[in-house]
Short mmCIF file of C-alpha atoms and ligand atoms in Angstrom, two decimals:
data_model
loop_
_atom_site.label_atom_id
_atom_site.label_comp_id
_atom_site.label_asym_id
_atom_site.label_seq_id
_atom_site.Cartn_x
_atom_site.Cartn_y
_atom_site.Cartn_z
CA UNK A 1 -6.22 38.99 1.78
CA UNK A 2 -3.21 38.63 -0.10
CA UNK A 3 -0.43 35.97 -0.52
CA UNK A 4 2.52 36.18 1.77
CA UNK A 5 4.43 34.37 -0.75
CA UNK A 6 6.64 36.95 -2.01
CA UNK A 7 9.67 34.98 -3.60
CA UNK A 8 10.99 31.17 -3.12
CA UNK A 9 13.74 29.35 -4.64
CA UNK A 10 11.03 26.17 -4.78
CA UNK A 11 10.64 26.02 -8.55
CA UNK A 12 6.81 25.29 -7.92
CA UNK A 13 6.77 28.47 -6.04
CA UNK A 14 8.43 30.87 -8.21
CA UNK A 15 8.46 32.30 -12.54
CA UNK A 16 5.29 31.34 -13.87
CA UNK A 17 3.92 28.84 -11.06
CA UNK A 18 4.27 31.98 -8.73
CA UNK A 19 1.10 32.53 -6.72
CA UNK A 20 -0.32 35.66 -7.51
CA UNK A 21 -1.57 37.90 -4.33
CA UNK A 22 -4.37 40.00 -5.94
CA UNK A 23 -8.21 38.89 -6.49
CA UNK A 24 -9.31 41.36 -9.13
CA UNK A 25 -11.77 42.38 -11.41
CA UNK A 26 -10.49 43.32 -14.31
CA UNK A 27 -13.06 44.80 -17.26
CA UNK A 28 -12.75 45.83 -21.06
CA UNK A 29 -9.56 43.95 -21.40
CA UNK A 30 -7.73 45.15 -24.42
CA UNK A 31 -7.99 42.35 -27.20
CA UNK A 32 -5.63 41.34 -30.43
CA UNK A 33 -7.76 40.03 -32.74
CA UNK A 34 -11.30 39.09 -32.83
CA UNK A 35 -13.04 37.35 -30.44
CA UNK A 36 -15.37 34.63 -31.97
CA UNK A 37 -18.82 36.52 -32.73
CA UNK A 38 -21.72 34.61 -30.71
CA UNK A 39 -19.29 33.33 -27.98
CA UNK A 40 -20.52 33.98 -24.42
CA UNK A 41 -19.90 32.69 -21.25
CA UNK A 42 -17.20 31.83 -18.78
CA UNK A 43 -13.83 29.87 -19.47
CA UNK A 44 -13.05 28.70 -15.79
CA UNK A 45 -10.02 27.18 -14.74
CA UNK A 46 -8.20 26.00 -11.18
CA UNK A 47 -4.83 25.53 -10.07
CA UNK A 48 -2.70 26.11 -6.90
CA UNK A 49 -2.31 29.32 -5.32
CA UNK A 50 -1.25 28.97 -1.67
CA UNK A 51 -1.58 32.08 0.56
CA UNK A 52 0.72 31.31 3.15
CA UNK A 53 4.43 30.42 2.69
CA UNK A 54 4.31 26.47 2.74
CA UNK A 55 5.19 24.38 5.95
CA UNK A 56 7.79 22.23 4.98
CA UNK A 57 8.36 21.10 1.42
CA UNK A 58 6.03 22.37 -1.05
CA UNK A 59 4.27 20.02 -3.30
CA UNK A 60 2.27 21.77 -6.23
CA UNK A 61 -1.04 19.54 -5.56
CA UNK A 62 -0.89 21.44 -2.12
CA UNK A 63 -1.38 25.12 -2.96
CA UNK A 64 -4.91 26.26 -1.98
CA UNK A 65 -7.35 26.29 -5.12
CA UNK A 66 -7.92 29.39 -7.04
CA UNK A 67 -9.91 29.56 -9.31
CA UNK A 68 -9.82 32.24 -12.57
CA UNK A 69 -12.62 32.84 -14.44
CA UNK A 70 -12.97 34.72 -18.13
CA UNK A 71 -15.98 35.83 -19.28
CA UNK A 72 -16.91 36.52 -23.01
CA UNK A 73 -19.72 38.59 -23.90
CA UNK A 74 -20.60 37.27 -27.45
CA UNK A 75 -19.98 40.70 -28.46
CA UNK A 76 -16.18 40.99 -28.65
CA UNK A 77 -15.37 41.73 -25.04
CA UNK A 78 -13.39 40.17 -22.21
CA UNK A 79 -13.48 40.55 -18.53
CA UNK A 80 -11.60 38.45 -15.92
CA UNK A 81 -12.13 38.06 -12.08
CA UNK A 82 -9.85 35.65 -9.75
CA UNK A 83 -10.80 34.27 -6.56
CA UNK A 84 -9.79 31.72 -3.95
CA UNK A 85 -11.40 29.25 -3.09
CA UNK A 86 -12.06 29.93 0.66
CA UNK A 87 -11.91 26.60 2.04
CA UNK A 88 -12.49 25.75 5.79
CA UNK A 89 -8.90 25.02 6.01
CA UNK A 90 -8.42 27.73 4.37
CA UNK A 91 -10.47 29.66 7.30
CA UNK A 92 -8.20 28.07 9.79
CA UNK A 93 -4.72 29.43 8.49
CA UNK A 94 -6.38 32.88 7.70
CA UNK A 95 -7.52 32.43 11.47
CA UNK A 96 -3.35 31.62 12.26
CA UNK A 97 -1.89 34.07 9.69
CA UNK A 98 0.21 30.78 8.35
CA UNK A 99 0.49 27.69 7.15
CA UNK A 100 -0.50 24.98 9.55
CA UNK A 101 -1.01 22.41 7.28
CA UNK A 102 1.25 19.55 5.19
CA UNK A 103 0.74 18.16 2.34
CA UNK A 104 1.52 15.11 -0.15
CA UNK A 105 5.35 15.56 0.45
CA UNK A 106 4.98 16.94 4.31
CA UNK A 107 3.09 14.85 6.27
CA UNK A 108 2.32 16.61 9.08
CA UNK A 109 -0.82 17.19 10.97
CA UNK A 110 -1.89 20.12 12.76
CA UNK A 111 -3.03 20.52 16.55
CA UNK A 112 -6.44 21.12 17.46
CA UNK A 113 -5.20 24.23 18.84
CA UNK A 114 -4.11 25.08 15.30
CA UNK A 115 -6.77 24.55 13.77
CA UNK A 116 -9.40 26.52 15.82
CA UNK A 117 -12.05 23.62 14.91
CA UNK A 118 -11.68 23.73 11.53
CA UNK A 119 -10.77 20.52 9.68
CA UNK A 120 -7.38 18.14 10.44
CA UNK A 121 -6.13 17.82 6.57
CA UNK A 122 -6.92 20.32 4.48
CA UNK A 123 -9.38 19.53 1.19
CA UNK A 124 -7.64 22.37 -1.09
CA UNK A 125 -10.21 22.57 -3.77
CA UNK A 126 -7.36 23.23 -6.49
CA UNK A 127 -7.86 21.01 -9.37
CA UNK A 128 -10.75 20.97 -11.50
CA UNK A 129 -13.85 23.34 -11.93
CA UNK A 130 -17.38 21.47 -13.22
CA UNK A 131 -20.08 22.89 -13.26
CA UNK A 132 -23.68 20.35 -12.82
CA UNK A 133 -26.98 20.92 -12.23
CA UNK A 134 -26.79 24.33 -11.24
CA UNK A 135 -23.56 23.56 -9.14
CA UNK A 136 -20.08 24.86 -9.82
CA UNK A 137 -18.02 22.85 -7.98
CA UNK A 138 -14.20 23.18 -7.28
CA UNK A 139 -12.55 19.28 -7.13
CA UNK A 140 -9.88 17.89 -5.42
CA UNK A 141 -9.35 14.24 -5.17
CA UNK A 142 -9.19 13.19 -2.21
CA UNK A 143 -12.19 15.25 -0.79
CA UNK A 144 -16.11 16.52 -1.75
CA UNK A 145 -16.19 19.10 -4.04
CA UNK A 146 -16.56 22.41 -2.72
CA UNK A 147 -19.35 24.49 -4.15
CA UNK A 148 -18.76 28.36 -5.63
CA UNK A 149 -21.52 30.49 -6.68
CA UNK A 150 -21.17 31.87 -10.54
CA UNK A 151 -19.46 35.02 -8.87
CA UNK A 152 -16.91 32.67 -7.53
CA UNK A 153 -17.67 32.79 -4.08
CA UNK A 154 -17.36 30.05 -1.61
CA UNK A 155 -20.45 28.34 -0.72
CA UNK A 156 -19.11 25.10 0.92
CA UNK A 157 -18.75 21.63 0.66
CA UNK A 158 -20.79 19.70 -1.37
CA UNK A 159 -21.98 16.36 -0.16
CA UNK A 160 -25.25 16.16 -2.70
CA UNK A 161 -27.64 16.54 0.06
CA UNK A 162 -26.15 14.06 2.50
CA UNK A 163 -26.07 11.31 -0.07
CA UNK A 164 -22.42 11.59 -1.57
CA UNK A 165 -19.53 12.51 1.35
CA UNK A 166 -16.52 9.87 -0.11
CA UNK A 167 -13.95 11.24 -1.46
CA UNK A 168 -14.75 12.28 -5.18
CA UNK A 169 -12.77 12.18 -8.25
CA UNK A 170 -11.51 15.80 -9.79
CA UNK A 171 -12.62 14.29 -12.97
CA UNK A 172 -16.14 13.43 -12.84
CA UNK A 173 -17.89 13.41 -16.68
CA UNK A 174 -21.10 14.90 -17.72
CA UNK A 175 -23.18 12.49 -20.53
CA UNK A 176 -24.52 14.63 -23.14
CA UNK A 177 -26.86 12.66 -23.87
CA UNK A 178 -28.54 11.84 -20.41
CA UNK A 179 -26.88 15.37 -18.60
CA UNK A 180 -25.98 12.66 -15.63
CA UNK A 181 -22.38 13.47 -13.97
CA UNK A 182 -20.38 10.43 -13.46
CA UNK A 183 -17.94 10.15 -11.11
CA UNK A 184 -15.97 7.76 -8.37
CA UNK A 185 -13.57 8.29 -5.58
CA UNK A 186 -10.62 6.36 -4.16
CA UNK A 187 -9.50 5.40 -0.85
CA UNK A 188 -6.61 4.51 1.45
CA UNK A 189 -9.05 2.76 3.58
CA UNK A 190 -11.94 0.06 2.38
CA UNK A 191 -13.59 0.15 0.29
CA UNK A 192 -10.84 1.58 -2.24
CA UNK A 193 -12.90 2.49 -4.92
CA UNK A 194 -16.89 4.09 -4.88
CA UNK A 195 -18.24 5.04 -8.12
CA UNK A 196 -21.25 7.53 -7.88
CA UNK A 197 -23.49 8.28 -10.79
CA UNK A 198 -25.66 11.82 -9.93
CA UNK A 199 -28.61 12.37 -12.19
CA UNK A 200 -29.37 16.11 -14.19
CA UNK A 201 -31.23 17.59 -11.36
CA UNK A 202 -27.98 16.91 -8.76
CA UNK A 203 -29.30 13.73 -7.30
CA UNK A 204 -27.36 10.88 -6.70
CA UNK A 205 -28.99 7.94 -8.41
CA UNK A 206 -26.46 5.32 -7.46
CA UNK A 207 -23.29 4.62 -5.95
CA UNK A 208 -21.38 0.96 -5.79
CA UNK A 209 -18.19 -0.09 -3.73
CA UNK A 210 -15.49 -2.22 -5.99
CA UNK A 211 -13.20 -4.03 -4.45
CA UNK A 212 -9.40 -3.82 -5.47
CA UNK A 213 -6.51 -5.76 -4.20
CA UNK A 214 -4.53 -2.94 -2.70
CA UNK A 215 -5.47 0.90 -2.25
CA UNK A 216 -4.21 3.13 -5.43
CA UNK A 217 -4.26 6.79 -6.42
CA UNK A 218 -6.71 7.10 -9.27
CA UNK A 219 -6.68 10.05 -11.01
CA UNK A 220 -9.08 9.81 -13.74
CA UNK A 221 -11.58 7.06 -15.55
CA UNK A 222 -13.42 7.39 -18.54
CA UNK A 223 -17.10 6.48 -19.79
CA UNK A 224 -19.13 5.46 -22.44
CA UNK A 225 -22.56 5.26 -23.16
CA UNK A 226 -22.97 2.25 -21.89
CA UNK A 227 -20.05 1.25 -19.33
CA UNK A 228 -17.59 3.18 -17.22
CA UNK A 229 -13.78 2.16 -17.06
CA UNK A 230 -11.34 2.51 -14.78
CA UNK A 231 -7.46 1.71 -15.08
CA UNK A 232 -6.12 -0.13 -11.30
CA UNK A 233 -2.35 0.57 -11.80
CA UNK A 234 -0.14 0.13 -9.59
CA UNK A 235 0.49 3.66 -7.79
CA UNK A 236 0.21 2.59 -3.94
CA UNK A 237 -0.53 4.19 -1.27
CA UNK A 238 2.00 3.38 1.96
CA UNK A 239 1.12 4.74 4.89
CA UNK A 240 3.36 3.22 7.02
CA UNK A 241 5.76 4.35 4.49
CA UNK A 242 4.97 7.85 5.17
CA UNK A 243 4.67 7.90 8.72
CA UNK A 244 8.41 7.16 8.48
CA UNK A 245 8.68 10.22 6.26
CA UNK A 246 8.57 8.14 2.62
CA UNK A 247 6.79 8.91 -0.23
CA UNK A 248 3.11 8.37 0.60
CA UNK A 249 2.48 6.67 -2.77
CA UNK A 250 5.04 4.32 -4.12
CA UNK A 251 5.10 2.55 -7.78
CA UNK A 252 4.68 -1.24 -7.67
CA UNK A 253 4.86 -3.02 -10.92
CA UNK A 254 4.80 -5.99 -9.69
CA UNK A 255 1.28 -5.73 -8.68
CA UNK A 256 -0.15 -5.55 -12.18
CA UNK A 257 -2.14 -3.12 -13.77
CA UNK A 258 -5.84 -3.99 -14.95
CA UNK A 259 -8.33 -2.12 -16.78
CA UNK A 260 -11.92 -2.51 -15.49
CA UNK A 261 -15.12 -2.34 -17.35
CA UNK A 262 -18.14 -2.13 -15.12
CA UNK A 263 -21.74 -1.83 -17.09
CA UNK A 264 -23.76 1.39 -16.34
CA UNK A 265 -27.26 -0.52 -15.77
CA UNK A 266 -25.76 -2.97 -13.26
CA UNK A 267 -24.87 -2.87 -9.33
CA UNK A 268 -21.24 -3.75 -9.91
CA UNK A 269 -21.06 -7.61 -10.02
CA UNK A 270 -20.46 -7.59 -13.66
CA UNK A 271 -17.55 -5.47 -13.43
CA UNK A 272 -14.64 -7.22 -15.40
CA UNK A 273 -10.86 -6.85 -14.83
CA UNK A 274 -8.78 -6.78 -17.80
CA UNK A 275 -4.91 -7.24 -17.56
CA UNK A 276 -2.21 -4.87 -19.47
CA UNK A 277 1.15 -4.02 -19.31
CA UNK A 278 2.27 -1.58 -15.87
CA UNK A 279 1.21 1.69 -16.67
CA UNK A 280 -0.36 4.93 -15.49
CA UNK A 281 -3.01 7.24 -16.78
CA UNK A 282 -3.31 10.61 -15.12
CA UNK A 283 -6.00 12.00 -17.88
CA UNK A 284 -8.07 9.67 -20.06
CA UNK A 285 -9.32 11.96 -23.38
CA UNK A 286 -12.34 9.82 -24.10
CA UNK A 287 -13.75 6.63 -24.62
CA UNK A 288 -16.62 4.70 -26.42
CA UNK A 289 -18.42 1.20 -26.88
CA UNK A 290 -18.71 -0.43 -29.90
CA UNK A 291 -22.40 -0.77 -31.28
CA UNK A 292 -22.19 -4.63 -30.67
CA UNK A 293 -21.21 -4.14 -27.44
CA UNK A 294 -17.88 -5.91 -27.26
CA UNK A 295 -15.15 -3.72 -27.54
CA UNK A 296 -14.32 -0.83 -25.74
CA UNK A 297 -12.20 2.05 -27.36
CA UNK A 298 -9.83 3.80 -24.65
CA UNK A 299 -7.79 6.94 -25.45
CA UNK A 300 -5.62 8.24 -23.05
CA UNK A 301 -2.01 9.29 -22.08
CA UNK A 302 -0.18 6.64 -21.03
CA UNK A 303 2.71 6.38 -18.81
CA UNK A 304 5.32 3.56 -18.39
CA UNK A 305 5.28 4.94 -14.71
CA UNK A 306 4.14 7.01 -12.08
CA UNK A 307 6.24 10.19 -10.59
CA UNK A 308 4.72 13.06 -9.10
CA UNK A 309 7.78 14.05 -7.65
CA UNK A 310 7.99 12.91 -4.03
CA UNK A 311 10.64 10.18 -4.72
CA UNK A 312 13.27 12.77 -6.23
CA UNK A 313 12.73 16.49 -6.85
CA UNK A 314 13.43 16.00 -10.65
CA UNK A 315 10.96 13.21 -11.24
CA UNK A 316 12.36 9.83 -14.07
CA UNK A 317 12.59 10.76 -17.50
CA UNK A 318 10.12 7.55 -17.98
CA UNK A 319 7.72 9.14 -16.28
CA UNK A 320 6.27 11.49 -19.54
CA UNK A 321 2.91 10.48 -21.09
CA UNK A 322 1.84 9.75 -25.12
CA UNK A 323 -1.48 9.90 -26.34
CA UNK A 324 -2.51 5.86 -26.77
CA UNK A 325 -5.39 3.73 -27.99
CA UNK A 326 -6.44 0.93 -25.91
CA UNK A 327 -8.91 -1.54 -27.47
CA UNK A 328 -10.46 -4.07 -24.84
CA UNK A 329 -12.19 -7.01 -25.98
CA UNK A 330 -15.10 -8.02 -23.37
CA UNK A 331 -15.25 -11.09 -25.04
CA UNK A 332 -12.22 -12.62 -25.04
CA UNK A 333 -10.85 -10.30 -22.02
CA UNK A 334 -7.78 -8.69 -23.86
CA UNK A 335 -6.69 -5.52 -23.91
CA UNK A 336 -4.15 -4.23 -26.87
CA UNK A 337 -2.64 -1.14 -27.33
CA UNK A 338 -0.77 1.33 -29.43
CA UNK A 339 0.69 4.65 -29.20
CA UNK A 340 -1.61 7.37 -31.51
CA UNK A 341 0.63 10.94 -31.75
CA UNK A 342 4.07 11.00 -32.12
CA UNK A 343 5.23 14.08 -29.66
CA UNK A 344 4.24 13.40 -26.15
CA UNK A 345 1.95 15.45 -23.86
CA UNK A 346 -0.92 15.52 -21.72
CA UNK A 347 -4.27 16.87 -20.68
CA UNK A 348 -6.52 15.49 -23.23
CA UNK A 349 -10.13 17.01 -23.83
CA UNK A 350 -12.60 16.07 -26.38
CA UNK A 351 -15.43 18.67 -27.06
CA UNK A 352 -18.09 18.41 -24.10
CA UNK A 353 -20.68 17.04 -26.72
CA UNK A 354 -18.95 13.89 -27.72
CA UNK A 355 -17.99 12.45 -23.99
CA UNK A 356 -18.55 8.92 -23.98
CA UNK A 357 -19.03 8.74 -27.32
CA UNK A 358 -16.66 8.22 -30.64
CA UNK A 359 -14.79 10.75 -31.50
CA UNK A 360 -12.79 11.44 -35.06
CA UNK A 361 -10.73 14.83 -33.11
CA UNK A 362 -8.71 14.61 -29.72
CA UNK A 363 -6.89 17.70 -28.28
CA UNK A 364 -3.65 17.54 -25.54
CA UNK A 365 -1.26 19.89 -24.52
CA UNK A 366 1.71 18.54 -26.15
CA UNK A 367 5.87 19.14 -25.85
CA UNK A 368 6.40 20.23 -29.51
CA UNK A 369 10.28 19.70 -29.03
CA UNK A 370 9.36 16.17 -28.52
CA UNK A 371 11.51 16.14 -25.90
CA UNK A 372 9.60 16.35 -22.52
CA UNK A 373 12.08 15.98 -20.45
CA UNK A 374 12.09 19.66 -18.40
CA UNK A 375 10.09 21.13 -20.86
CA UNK A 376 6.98 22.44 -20.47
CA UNK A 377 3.56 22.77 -22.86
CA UNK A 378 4.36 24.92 -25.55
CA UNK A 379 1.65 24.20 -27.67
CA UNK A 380 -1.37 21.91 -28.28
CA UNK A 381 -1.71 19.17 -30.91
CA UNK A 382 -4.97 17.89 -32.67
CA UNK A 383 -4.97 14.35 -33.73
CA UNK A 384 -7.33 12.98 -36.10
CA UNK A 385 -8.16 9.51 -35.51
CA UNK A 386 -9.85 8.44 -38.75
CA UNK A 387 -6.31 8.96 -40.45
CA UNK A 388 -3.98 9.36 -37.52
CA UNK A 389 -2.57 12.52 -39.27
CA UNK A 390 -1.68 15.45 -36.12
CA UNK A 391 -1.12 18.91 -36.26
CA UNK A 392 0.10 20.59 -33.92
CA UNK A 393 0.26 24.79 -33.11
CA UNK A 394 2.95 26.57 -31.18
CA UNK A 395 1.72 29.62 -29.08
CA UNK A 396 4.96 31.19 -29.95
CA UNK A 397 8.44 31.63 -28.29
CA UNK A 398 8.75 31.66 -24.49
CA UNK A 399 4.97 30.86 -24.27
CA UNK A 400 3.63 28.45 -22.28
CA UNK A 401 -0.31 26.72 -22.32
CA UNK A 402 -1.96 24.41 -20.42
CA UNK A 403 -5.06 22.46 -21.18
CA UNK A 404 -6.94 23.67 -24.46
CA UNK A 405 -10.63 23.32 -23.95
CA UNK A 406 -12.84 23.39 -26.65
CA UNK A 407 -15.88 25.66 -26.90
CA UNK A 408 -18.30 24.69 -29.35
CA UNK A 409 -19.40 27.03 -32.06
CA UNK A 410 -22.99 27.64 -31.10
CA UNK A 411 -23.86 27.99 -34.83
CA UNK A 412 -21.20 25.45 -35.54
CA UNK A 413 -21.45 22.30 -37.18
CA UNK A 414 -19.10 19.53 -37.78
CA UNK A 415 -17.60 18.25 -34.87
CA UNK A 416 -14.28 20.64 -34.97
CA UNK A 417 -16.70 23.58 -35.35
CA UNK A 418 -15.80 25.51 -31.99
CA UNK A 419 -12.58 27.05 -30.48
CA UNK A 420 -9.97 26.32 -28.31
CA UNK A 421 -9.21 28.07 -25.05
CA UNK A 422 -6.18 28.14 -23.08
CA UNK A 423 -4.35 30.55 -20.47
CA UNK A 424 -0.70 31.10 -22.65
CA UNK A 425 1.99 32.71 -20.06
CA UNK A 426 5.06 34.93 -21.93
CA UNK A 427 8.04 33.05 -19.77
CA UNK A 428 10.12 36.15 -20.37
CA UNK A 429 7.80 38.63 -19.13
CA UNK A 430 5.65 36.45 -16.50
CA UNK A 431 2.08 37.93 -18.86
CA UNK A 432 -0.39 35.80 -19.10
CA UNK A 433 -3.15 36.37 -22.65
CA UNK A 434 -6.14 34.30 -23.05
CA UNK A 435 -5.69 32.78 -26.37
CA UNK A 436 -8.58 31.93 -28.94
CA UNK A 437 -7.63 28.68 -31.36
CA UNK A 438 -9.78 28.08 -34.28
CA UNK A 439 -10.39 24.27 -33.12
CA UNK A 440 -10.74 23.78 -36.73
CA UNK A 441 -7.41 25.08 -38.46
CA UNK A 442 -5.44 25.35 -34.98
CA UNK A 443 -5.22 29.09 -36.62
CA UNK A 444 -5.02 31.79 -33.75
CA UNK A 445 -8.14 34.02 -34.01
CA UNK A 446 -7.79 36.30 -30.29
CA UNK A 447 -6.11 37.24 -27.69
CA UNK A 448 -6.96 38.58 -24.67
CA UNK A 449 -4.18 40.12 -22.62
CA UNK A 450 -4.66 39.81 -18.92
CA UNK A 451 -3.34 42.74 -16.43
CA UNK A 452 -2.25 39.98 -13.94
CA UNK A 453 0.06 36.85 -14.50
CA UNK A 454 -2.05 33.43 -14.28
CA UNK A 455 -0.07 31.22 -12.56
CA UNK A 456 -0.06 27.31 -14.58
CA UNK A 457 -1.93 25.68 -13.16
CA UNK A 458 -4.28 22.46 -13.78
CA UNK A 459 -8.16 21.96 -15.10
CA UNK A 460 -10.99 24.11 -16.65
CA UNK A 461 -14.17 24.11 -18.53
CA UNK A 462 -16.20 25.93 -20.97
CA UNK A 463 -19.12 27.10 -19.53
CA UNK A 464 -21.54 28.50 -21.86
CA UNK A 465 -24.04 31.23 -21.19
CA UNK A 466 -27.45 29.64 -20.45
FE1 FE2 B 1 -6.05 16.01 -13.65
#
């Protein structure tokens, strides 16, 4: 099956966002470079690829998940395989030959005709890849993961044997130090928030309903090793809004924003709600608890707003993100904050081995013009938070990254010993190479050059070979 996409003037639809139409298998890619010596496994990363032309305005958290996997043999090769991931709404337009679905900025519903049993919204599986006890599961917000096998074919939805079917968070987090996966999911409907933790064999161990005072899109939340934290800002949903064709999610300051701490031992009473200035938070990079157990460190990118684009095409030049600190004091219940690197950006990662914990280095795709305004991630800066100094590495010009994720140096130590890996597309020539940063100069060690263009898309992970 390939996409009937073929060209669009939507700008979420066309240049490097394109779909592509092929699933491939490409072998013995041709590398610049070296590829790091000892380095195996699978870099896997999701994003939007519809297969049929959108119905109605496209939004780019609609397209249908695909996911594009590259492998690394240890031994200085590089293969590559792309697949979609076949949801069962998928199935239904496949069934149609179209689009039947809408989406966030389209919200229209399909007959039961249409959908030839298969499901009435469509859980597109597009925007994160984890993989969990033995589980590689594709995430999309508002939706159970869906489950691939390490070939990247579609096994299903994945409700954790019956005891997890709320909608779950694209960014659950793994402890290293207990292998649990932590995770929540919001709601339009009561109750608005359900955190789940799931232990290292896959089962869930515990899930709690928190109350908040109005239903909000919540894209991320952090942990530590001892609580988890959430940010309640004020991103609404409005359904009555939408029925009459407005944005489904509208920014309401006036509602507050809190910050809430909720212990990892307890059943949710002792959750505490901690006011800050109006804000958002689409990616959190990390956080930790002091040893005392008062304070809680919170690095994130921070917003002065929400925008994802269904109030105007072009989004509010307020709406850009900058890599902050938050320190919350659980005794006194006061949150302060500052701003930690000076050119703005997003999609924070911290290496895999410190989540939850302290960490000295933080990683985010940045706007090295430090002007984000239309621009697009052209590079990715380190920051080190002992001395706040940041460097920051351009892939070159016309190229364009997304999230660097860090892949530890097996025989690595110090806690920048590893590499980062991104998918860097040539604007010019609509290539995509799979670029190797040395995590520890920012230095570019390899490339990998792809025979098909990887469209930007969103999240990935490092998935080492067992
Ligand atoms: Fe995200």
């Amino acid at each position: 099956m390939t996409s009937t996409i073929a060209t669009s003037d939507d700008p979420f639809l066309s240049g490097g966002y394109a779909p592509v139409d092929a699933e491939r298998d490409d072998v013995a890619l041709s590398v610049s470079g070296k590829l790091p010596d000892g380095l195996a496994g699978v870099y896997l990363r999701n994003g939007p690829n519809p297969m049929f032309a959108p119905k109605g305005r496209y939004h780019i958290f609609d397209g249908d998940g695909m996911l594009h996997g590259l492998t690394l043999d240890g031994e200085g090769g590089a293969r590559y395989r792309n697949r979609w991931v076949r949801t069962d709404g998928l199935a239904a337009e496949t069934r149609r030959g179209a689009a039947i679905y809408g989406g966030m900025a389209n919200g229209e519903f399909p007959t039961p005709e249409e959908t030839g049993g298969g499901p009435s919204m469509k859980n597109v599986a597009n925007t994160n890849v984890v993989r969990h006890a033995g589980r590689i599961l594709c995430l999309w917000e508002a939706g159970s993961p869906t489950e691939v096998t390490p070939a990247l074919e579609t096994v299903g939805l994945c409700d954790f044997g019956g005891a997890f079917s709320s909608p779950f968070t694209a960014h659950p987090k793994i402890d290293p130090r207990t292998g649990e996966m932590l995770a929540f999911g919001y709601s339009a409907i009561p109750p608005y928030l359900r955190y789940v933790a799931i232990d290292a064999t896959g089962q869930v161990t515990k899930t709690i309903d928190l109350d908040l005072p109005a239903p909000v899109m919540m894209h991320d939340f952090a942990i530590t090793d001892q609580h988890v934290v959430f940010l309640d800002a004020p991103a609404v949903f409005d359904f009555q809004a939408f029925s009459n064709g407005e944005p489904i999610i509208s920014w309401k300051p006036e509602n507050g924003t809190r910050i809430g701490v909720l212990s990892r031992e307890g059943d949710g009473r002792d959750v505490v709600w901690i006011d800050t200035d109006p804000c958002y938070v689409f990616h959190f990079l990390n956080a930790s608890t002091s040893a005392d157990g008062r304070t809680v460190t919170v690095d994130a990118c921070r917003l002065a707003r929400m925008d994802i684009g269904l109030e105007s095409e072009e989004g509010s030049a307020d709406a850009d993100a900058w890599l902050h600190r938050f320190t919350v004091d659980l005794t006194t219940r006061s949150c302060r904050y500052q701003q930690i690197a000076e050119l703005p950006g997003d999609f924070p990662r911290v290496p895999a081995a410190l989540e939850g914990l302290s960490q000295r280095y933080g990683y985010y795709a940045s706007f090295s013009s430090g002007r984000p305004d239309g621009g697009m991630f052209d590079s990715v800066t380190k920051v080190d938070f002992t001395t706040s100094a940041a460097q920051t590495h351009v892939y070159g010009p016309d190229q364009i990254g997304g999230e660097a994720v860090f892949a530890a140096d097996p025989n690595g130590r110090g806690e920048d010993a590893g590499w980062l890996l991104n998918f860097v597309t040539d604007q010019t020539s609509l290539t995509t190479d799979f670029v190797v940063l040395d995590a520890g100069t920012l230095d570019e060690v390899a490339r990998v050059h792809l025979a098909q263009r990887v469209p930007f898309g969103f999240h990935g992970n490092w998935m080492p070979a067992a």
